[in-house]
Coordinates of C-alpha atoms in Angstrom, one line a residue:
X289 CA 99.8 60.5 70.0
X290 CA 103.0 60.9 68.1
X291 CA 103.1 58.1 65.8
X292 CA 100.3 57.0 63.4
X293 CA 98.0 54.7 64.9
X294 CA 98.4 51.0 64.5
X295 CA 94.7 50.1 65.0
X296 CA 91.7 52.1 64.8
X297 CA 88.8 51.7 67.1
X298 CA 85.6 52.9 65.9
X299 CA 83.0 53.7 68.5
X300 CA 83.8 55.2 72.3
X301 CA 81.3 53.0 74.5
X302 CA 82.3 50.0 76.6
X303 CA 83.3 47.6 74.0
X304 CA 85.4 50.0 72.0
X305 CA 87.1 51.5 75.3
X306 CA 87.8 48.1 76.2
X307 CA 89.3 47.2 73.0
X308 CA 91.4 50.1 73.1
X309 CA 92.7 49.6 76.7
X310 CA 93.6 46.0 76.0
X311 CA 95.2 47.1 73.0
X312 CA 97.3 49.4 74.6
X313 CA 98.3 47.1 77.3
X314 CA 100.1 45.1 74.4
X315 CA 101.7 48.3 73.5
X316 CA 99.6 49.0 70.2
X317 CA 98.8 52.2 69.5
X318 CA 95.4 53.0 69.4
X319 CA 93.0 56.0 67.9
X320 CA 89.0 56.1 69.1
X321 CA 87.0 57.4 67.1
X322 CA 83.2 58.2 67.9
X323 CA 80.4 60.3 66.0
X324 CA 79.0 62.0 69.1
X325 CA 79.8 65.0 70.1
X326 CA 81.3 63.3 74.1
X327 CA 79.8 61.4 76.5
X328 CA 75.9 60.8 77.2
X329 CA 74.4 61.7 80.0
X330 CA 73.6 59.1 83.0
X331 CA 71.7 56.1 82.6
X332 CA 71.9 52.7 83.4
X333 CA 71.4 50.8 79.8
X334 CA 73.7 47.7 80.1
X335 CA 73.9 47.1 83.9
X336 CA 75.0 43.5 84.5
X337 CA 78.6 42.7 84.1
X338 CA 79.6 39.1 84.6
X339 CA 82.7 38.0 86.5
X340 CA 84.8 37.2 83.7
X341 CA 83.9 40.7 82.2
X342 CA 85.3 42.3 85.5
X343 CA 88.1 40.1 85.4
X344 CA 89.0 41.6 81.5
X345 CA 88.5 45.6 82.8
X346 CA 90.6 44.9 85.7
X347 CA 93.3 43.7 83.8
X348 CA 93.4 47.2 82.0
X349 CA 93.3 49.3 85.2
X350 CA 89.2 49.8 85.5
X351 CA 88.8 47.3 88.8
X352 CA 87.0 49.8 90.1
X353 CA 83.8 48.5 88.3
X354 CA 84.0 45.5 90.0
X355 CA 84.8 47.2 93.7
X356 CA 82.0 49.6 92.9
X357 CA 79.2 47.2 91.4
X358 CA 76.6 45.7 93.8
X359 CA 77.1 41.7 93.5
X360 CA 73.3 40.5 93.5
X361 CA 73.5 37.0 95.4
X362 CA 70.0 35.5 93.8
X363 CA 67.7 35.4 91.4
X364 CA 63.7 34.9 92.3
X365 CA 61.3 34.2 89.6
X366 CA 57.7 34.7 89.8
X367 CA 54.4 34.1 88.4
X368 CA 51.9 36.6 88.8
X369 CA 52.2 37.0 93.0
X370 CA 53.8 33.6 93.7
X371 CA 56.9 32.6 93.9
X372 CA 57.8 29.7 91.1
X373 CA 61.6 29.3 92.1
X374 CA 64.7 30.8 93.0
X375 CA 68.8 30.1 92.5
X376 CA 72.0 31.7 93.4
X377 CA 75.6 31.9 91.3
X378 CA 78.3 29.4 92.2
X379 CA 81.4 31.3 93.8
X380 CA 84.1 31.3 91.4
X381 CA 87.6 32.8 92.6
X382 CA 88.3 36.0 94.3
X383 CA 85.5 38.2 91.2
X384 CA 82.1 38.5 92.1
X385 CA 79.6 36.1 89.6
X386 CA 78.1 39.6 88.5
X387 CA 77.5 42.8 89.4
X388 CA 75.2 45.4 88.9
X389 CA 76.2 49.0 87.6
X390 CA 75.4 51.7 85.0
X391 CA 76.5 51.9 82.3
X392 CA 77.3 55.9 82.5
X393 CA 79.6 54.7 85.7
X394 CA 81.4 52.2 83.7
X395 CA 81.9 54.2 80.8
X396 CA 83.6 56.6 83.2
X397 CA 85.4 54.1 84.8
X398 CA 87.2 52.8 81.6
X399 CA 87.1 57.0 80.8
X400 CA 89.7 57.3 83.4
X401 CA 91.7 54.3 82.2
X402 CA 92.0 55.8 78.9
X403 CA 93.0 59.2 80.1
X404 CA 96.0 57.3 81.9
X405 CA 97.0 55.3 78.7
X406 CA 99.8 57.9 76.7
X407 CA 99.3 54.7 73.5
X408 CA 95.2 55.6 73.3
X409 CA 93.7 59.2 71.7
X410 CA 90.1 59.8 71.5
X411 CA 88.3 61.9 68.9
X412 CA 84.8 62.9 69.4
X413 CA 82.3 63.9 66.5
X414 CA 84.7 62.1 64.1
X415 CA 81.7 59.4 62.4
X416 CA 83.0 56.9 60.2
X417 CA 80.8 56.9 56.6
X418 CA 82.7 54.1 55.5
X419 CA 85.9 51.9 54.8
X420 CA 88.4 51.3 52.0
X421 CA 91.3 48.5 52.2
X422 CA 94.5 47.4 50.4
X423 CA 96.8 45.6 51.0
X424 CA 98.7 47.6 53.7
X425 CA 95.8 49.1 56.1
X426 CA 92.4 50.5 56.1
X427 CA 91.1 53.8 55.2
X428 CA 88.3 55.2 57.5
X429 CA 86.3 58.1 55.7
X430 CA 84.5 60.9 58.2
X431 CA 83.3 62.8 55.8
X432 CA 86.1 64.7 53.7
X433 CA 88.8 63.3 56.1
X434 CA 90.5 60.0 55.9
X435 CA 92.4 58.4 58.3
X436 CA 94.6 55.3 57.9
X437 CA 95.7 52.6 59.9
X438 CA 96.9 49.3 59.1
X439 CA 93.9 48.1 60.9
X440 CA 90.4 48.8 62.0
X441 CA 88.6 47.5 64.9
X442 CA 84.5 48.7 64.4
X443 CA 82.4 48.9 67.7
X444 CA 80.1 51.3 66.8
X445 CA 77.1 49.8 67.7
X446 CA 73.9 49.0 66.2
X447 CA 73.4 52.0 64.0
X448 CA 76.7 51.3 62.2
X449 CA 75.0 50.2 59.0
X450 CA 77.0 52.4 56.5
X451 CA 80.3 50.7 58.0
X452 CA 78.6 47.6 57.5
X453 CA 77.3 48.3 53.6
X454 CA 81.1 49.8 52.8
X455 CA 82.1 46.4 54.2
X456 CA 79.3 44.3 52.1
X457 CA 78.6 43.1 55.5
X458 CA 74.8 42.3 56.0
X459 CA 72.7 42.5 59.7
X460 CA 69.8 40.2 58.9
X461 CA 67.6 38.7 61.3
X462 CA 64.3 41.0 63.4
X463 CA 62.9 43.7 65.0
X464 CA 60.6 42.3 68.4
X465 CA 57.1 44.5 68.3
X466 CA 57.3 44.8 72.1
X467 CA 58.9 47.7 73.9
X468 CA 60.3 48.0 77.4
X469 CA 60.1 50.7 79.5
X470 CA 63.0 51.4 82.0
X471 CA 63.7 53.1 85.2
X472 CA 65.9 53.9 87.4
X473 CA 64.8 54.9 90.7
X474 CA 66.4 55.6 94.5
X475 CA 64.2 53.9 97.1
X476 CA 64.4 52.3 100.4
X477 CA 63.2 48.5 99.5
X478 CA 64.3 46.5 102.6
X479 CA 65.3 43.0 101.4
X480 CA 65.3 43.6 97.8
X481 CA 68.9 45.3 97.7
X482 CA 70.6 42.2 96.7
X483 CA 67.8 40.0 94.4
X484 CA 66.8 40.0 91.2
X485 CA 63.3 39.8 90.7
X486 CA 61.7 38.8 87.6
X487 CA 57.4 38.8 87.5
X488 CA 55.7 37.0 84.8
X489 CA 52.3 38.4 84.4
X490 CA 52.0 40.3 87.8
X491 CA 48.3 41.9 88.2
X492 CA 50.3 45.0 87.9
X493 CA 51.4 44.3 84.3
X494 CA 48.8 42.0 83.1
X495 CA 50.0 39.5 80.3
X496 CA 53.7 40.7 80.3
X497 CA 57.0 41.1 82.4
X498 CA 58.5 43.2 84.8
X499 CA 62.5 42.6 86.0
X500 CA 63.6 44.7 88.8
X501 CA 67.7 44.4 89.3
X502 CA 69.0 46.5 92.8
X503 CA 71.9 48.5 91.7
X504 CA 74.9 50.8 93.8
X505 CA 73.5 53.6 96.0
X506 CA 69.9 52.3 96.7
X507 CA 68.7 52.0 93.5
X508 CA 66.5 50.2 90.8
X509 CA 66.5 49.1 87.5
X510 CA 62.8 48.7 86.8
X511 CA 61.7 47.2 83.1
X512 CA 58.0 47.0 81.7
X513 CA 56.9 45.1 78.8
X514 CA 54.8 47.6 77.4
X515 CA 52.3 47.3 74.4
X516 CA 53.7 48.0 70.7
X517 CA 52.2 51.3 70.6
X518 CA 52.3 52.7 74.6
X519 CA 53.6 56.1 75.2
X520 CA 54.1 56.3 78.4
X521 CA 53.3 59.7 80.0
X522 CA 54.7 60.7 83.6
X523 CA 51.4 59.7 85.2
X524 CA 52.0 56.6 83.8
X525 CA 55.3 56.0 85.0
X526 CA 54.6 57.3 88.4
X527 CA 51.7 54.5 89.0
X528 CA 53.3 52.1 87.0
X529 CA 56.3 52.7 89.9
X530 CA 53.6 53.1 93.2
X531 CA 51.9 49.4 91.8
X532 CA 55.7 48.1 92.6
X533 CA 56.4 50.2 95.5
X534 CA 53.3 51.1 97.4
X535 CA 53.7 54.3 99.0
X536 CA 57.7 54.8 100.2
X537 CA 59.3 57.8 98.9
X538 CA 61.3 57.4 95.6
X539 CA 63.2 59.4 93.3
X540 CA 62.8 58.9 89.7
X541 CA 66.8 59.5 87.9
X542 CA 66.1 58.3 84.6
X543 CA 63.4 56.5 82.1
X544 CA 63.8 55.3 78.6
X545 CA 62.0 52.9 76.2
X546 CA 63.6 50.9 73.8
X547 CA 62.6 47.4 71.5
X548 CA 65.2 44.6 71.4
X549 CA 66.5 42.8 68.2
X550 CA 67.8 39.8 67.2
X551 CA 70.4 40.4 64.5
X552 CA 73.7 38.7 63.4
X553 CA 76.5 40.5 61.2
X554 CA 77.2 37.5 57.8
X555 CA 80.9 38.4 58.6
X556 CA 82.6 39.6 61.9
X557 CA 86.0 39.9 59.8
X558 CA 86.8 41.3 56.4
X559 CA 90.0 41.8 55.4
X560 CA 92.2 44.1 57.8
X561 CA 88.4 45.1 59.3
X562 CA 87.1 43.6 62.6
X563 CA 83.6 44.0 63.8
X564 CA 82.8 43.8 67.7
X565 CA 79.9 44.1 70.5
X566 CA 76.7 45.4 68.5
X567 CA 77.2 46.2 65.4
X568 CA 78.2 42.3 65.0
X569 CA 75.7 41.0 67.0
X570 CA 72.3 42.2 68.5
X571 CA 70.5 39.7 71.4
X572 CA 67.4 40.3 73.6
X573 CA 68.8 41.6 76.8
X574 CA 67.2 38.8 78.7
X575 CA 70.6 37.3 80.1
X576 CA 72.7 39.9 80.0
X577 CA 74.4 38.2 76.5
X578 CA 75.0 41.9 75.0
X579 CA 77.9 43.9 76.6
X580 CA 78.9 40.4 78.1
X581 CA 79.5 39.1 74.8
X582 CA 80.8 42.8 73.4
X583 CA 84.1 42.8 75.9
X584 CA 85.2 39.3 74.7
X585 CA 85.0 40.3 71.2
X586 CA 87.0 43.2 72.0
X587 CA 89.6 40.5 74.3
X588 CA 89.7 38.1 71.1
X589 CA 90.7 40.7 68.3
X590 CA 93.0 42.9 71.1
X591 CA 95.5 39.9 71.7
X592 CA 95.3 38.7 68.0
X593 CA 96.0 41.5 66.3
X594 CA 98.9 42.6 68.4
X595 CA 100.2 38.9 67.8
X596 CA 100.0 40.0 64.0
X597 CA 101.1 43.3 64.5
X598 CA 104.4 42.4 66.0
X599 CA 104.7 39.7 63.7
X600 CA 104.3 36.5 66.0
X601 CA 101.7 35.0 63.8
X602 CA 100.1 35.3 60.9
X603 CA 96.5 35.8 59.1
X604 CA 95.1 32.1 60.4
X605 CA 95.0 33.5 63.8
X606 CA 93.2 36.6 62.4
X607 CA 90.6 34.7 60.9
X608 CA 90.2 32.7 63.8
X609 CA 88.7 35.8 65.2
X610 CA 85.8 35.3 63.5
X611 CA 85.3 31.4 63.5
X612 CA 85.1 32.0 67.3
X613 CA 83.2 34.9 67.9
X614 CA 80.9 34.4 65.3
X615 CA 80.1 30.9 66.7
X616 CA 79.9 32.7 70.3
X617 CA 77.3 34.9 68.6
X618 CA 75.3 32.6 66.9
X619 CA 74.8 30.9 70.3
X620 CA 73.6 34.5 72.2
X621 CA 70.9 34.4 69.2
X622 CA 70.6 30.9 69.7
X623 CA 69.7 31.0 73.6
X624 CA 67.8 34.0 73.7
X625 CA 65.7 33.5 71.0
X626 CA 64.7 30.2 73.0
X627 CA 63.6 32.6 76.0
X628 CA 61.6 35.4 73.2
X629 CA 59.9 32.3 72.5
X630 CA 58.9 32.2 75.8
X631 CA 58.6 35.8 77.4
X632 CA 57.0 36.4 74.2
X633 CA 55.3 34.1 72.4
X634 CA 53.6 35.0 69.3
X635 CA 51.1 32.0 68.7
X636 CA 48.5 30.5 69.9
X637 CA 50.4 27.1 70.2
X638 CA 53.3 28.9 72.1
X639 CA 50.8 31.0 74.6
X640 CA 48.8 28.1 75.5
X641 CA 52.6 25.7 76.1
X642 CA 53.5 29.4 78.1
X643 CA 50.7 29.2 80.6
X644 CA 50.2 25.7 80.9
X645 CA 54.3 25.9 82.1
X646 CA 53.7 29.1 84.2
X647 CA 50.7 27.2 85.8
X648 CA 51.8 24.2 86.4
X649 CA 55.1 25.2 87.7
X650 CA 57.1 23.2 85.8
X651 CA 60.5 24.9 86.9
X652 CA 62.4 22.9 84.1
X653 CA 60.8 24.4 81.5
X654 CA 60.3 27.7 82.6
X655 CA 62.9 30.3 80.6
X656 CA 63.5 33.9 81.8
X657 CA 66.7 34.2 80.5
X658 CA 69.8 32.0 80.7
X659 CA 72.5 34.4 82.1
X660 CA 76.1 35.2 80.0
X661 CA 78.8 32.6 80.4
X662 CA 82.3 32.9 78.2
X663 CA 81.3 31.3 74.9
X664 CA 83.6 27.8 75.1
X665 CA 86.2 28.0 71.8
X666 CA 85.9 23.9 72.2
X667 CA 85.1 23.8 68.1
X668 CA 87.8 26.5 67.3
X669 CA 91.0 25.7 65.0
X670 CA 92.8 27.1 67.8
X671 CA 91.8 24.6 70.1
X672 CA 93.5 21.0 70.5
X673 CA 91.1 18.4 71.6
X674 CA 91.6 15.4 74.6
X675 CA 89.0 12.8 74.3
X676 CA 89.6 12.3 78.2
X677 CA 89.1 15.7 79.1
X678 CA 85.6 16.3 76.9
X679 CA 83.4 19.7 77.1
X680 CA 80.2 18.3 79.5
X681 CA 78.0 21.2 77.8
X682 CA 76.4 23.9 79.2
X683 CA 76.5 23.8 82.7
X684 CA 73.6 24.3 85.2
X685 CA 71.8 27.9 85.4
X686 CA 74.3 29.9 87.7
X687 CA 77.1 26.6 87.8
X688 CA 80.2 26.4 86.4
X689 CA 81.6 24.8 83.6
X690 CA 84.7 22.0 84.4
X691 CA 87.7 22.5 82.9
X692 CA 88.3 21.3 79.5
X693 CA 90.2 22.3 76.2
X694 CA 87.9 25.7 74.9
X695 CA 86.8 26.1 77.9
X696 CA 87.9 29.5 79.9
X697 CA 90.2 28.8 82.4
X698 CA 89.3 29.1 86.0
X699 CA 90.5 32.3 88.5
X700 CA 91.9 31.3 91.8
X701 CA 93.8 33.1 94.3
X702 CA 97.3 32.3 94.0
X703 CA 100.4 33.6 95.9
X704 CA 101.0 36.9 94.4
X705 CA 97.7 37.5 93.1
X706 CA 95.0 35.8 91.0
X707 CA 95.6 33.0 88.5
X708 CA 94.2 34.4 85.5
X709 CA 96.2 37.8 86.2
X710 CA 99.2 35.3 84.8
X711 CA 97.3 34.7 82.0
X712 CA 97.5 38.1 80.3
X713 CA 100.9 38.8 78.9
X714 CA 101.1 36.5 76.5
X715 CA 100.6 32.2 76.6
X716 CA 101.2 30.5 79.8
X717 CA 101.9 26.7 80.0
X718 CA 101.6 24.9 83.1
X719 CA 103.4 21.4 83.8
X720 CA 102.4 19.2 86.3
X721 CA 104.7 18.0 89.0
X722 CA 106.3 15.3 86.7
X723 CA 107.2 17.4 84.1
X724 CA 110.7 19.1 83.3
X725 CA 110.0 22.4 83.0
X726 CA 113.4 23.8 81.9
X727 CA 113.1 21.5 78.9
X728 CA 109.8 22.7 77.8
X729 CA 111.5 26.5 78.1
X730 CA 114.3 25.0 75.7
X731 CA 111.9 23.9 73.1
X732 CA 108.8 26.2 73.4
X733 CA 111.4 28.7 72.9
X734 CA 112.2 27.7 69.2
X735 CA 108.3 27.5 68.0
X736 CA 107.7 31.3 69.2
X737 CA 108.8 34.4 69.7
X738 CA 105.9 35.8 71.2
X739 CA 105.5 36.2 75.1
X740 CA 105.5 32.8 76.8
X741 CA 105.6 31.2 80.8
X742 CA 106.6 27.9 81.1
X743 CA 105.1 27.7 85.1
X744 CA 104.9 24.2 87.4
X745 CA 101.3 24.3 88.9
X746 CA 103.6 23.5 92.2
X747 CA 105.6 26.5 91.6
X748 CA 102.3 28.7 91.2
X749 CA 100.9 27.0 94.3
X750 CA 102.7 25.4 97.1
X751 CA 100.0 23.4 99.1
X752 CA 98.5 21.8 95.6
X753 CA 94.9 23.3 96.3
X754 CA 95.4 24.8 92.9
X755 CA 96.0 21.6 91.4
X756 CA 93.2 19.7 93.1
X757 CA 91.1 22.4 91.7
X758 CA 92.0 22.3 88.5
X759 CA 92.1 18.5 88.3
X760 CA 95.3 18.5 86.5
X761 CA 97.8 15.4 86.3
X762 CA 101.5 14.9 87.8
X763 CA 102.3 14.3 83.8
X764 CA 100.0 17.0 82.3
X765 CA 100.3 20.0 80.4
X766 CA 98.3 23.0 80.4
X767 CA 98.2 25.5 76.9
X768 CA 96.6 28.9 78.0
X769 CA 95.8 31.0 76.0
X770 CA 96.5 35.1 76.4
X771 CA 92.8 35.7 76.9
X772 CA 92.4 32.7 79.9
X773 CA 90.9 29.8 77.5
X774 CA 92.4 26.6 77.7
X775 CA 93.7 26.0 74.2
X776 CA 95.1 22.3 75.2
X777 CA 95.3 19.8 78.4
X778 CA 98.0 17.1 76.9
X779 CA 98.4 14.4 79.5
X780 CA 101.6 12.7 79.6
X781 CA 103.2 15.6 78.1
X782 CA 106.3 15.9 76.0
X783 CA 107.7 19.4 74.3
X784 CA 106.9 18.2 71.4
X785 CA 103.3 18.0 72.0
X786 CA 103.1 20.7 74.2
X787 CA 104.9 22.8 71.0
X788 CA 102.1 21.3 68.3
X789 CA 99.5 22.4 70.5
X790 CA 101.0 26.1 71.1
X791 CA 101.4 26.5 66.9
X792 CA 98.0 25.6 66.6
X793 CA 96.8 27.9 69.4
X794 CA 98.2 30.5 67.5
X795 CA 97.4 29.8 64.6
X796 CA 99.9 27.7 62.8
X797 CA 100.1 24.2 61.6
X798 CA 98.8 21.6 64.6
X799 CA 101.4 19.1 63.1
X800 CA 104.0 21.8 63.2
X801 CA 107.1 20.9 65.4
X802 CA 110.3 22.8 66.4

């Protein structure tokens, strides 16, 4: 690197090499800094990677996660040995709905990203003690060196409570009793290789869960809820593996226990200090709500804080950064504390309302995690609201949500690519077929200098199937935002709308004009 960094990354894992990579792709420069000593070894920790995740890491160069993932087609949910129900994703675009990959594979995929990025250094057993501000950058501390940046971006995961404490940041919320036991095996399982499987109270794991996800190569993801105080021995693990499998042959690549939390940072921003994935937020991986929700954090403050670093907005669109993601947070906690409460009940009351629901088969009620969706900014400052375009709320298990102002925009192969691959250098406003786009150039031009497309949805799409799917009006305009989310649908556009509705999304004055 051969100017000082612009933004420090704290942490090297998925969230803090995507922040980095998005970083650089606005031409920031960026320096990662980690506490280990490199990489760690295999693994598959945080396997499932939702669509509009993949679409983020290809954006940066690492589409190879997506080309290399296994895309899992439905999800089967059981009780003890009988089936209960099962439900597949709708199709959304040219992405898969998910994909299922280890995390060591990702890690390398985004890896070789970085070592392609001239803007983005690493530095290994560099841990960051604490933080120190003014009123020009940040100071991190590792040990008796300091390094400086005018801004610092902290993915350092869970264990980053001396960031946090330097911050006056707190973590509160708990620690589940349970554990889960995890492993990957390679085995021939005909028919399983593209369902997930989740058992409530199989004979072979009385009175708890087992998931089983199919992953790249032939192989498992296998997780036990195992008893507070189990220490599971390789015995253990080997009959705990032949109850699931019967007899084939399988390989056994890696086991790990771990407990889950539920814990929310007070503040995801302080000052010139953003917090992201983990060390902000800490779900119950039932859902796949943790490194789903991790990348966006790292999308939101990338684009934001290269607006303020190249001085197209200002410190409302910083602190936006936490209004949104915080909210997006308190949601995760919010959904998957609903499903603890019922993977894991811990009274009698809750037990009994458990097994009446399991028994009786009341699918409706049944919760074995809700799986991650983009948090919807529909409550965000940035966001302009249209009473005939409302947010429906949360959509079906494995639908999708209609198109509305917060609400992420949806992909769609276009001529020349994907939609949302338009999305990413800056805002993009599309008119309908009744609008005159040249003058919206003229006067959009005078409320911004950062990167802006003025597009015609006819222009983007010749035979109007883009349109129908979208729903959008002859007289409508469309504010996206640089990281996909709608930020406005204005019907019966005029600039001067269209420009009240761009301030806002960055951060400005909503009743600001040109």
């Amino acid at each position: 690197m051969n100017t000082e960094p612009q933004v420090i990354v704290i942490g090297a894992g998925p969230v803090g090499q995507s922040a980095a990579l998005l970083l650089a792709r606005w031409g920031i420069q960026v320096l990662v800094l980690d506490r280990r000593p490199g990489r760690d070894a295999g693994g598959s920790r945080s396997i499932c990677q939702q669509r509009d995740v993949l679409d983020v890491w290809a954006a940066v160069g690492a589409g190879k996660v997506a080309e290399e993932g296994l895309t899992w087609t439905t999800a089967r949910t059981y009780y003890r040995d009988r089936e209960l129900f099962s439900w597949s994703f709708e199709r959304e675009g040219p992405m898969p709905p998910f994909v299922n990959i280890s995390q060591a594979r990702t890690e390398q995929i985004l890896d070789e990203a970085i070592a392609g990025q001239p803007l983005i250094e690493v530095r290994w057993n560099h841990e960051a003690t604490g933080l120190t501000q003014d009123a020009s950058g940040v100071t991190v501390h590792c040990g008796q060196r300091l390094l400086r940046a005018p801004y610092v971006l902290v993915c350092a995961g869970a264990r980053a409570q001396q960031v946090r404490q330097s911050l006056g940041v707190t973590f509160d919320g708990e620690t589940f009793d349970d554990q889960f036991l995890i492993c990957d095996i390679k085995a021939d399982l005909p028919g399983w290789e593209s369902e997930r499987r989740f058992y409530f109270d199989p004979i072979w794991n009385p009175g708890r869960q087992v998931l089983i996800h199919p992953c790249p190569g032939g192989t498992f993801r296998i997780d036990w809820q195992i008893a507070p105080d189990f220490i599971p021995t390789k015995t253990d693990i080997s009959r705990k593996i032949r109850q699931i499998i019967g007899e084939r042959p399988y390989e056994l690549i890696w086991h790990s226990t771990y407990r889950f939390h539920s814990r929310i940072a007070s503040r995801m921003r302080v000052g010139r200090v953003l917090l992201a994935g983990d060390c902000a937020h800490l779900v119950a991986p039932f859902g796949a709500r943790g490194l789903n929700s991790g990348v966006p954090d790292a999308e939101n403050a990338a684009w934001k804080l290269a607006f303020v670093l190249n001085g197209w907005a200002g410190d409302g669109l910083l602190e936006s950064y936490h209004a949104e993601r915080h909210a997006a947070a308190r949601e995760n906690l919010e959904v998957t504390a609903a499903t603890m409460r019922f993977i894991a009940p811990r009274s009698v009351e809750e037990r009994m309302h458990r097994r009446a629901v399991l028994e009786g088969g009341l699918v409706a009620e049944i919760d074995s995690g809700r799986f991650a969706e983009p948090y919807w900014y529909v409550d965000s400052p940035l966001t302009t609201p249209e009473p005939t375009r409302p947010f429906t709320g949360r959509p079906p298990k494995g639908a999708l949500c209609p198109p509305a102002p917060g609400v992420i925009l949806p992909d769609a192969s276009i001529p020349g690519g994907r939609l949302r691959e338009f999305c990413r250098d800056g805002f993009l406003v599309l008119l309908g077929d009744m609008c005159d786009s040249s003058l919206f150039v003229q006067v959009l031009g005078k409320v911004t200098t950062a990167p802006l497309a003025v597009r015609g949805l006819a222009e983007m799409d010749g035979t109007g199937s883009l349109t129908e799917r979208l729903g959008a009006g002859p007289e409508e305009a469309w504010v996206i935002r640089p990281d996909s989310h709608i930020a406005a649908i204005i019907p019966h556009a005029g600039p001067e709308s269209v420009a009240a509705a761009l301030s806002r999304a960055m951060g400005g004055s909503p009743d600001m004009t040109p």
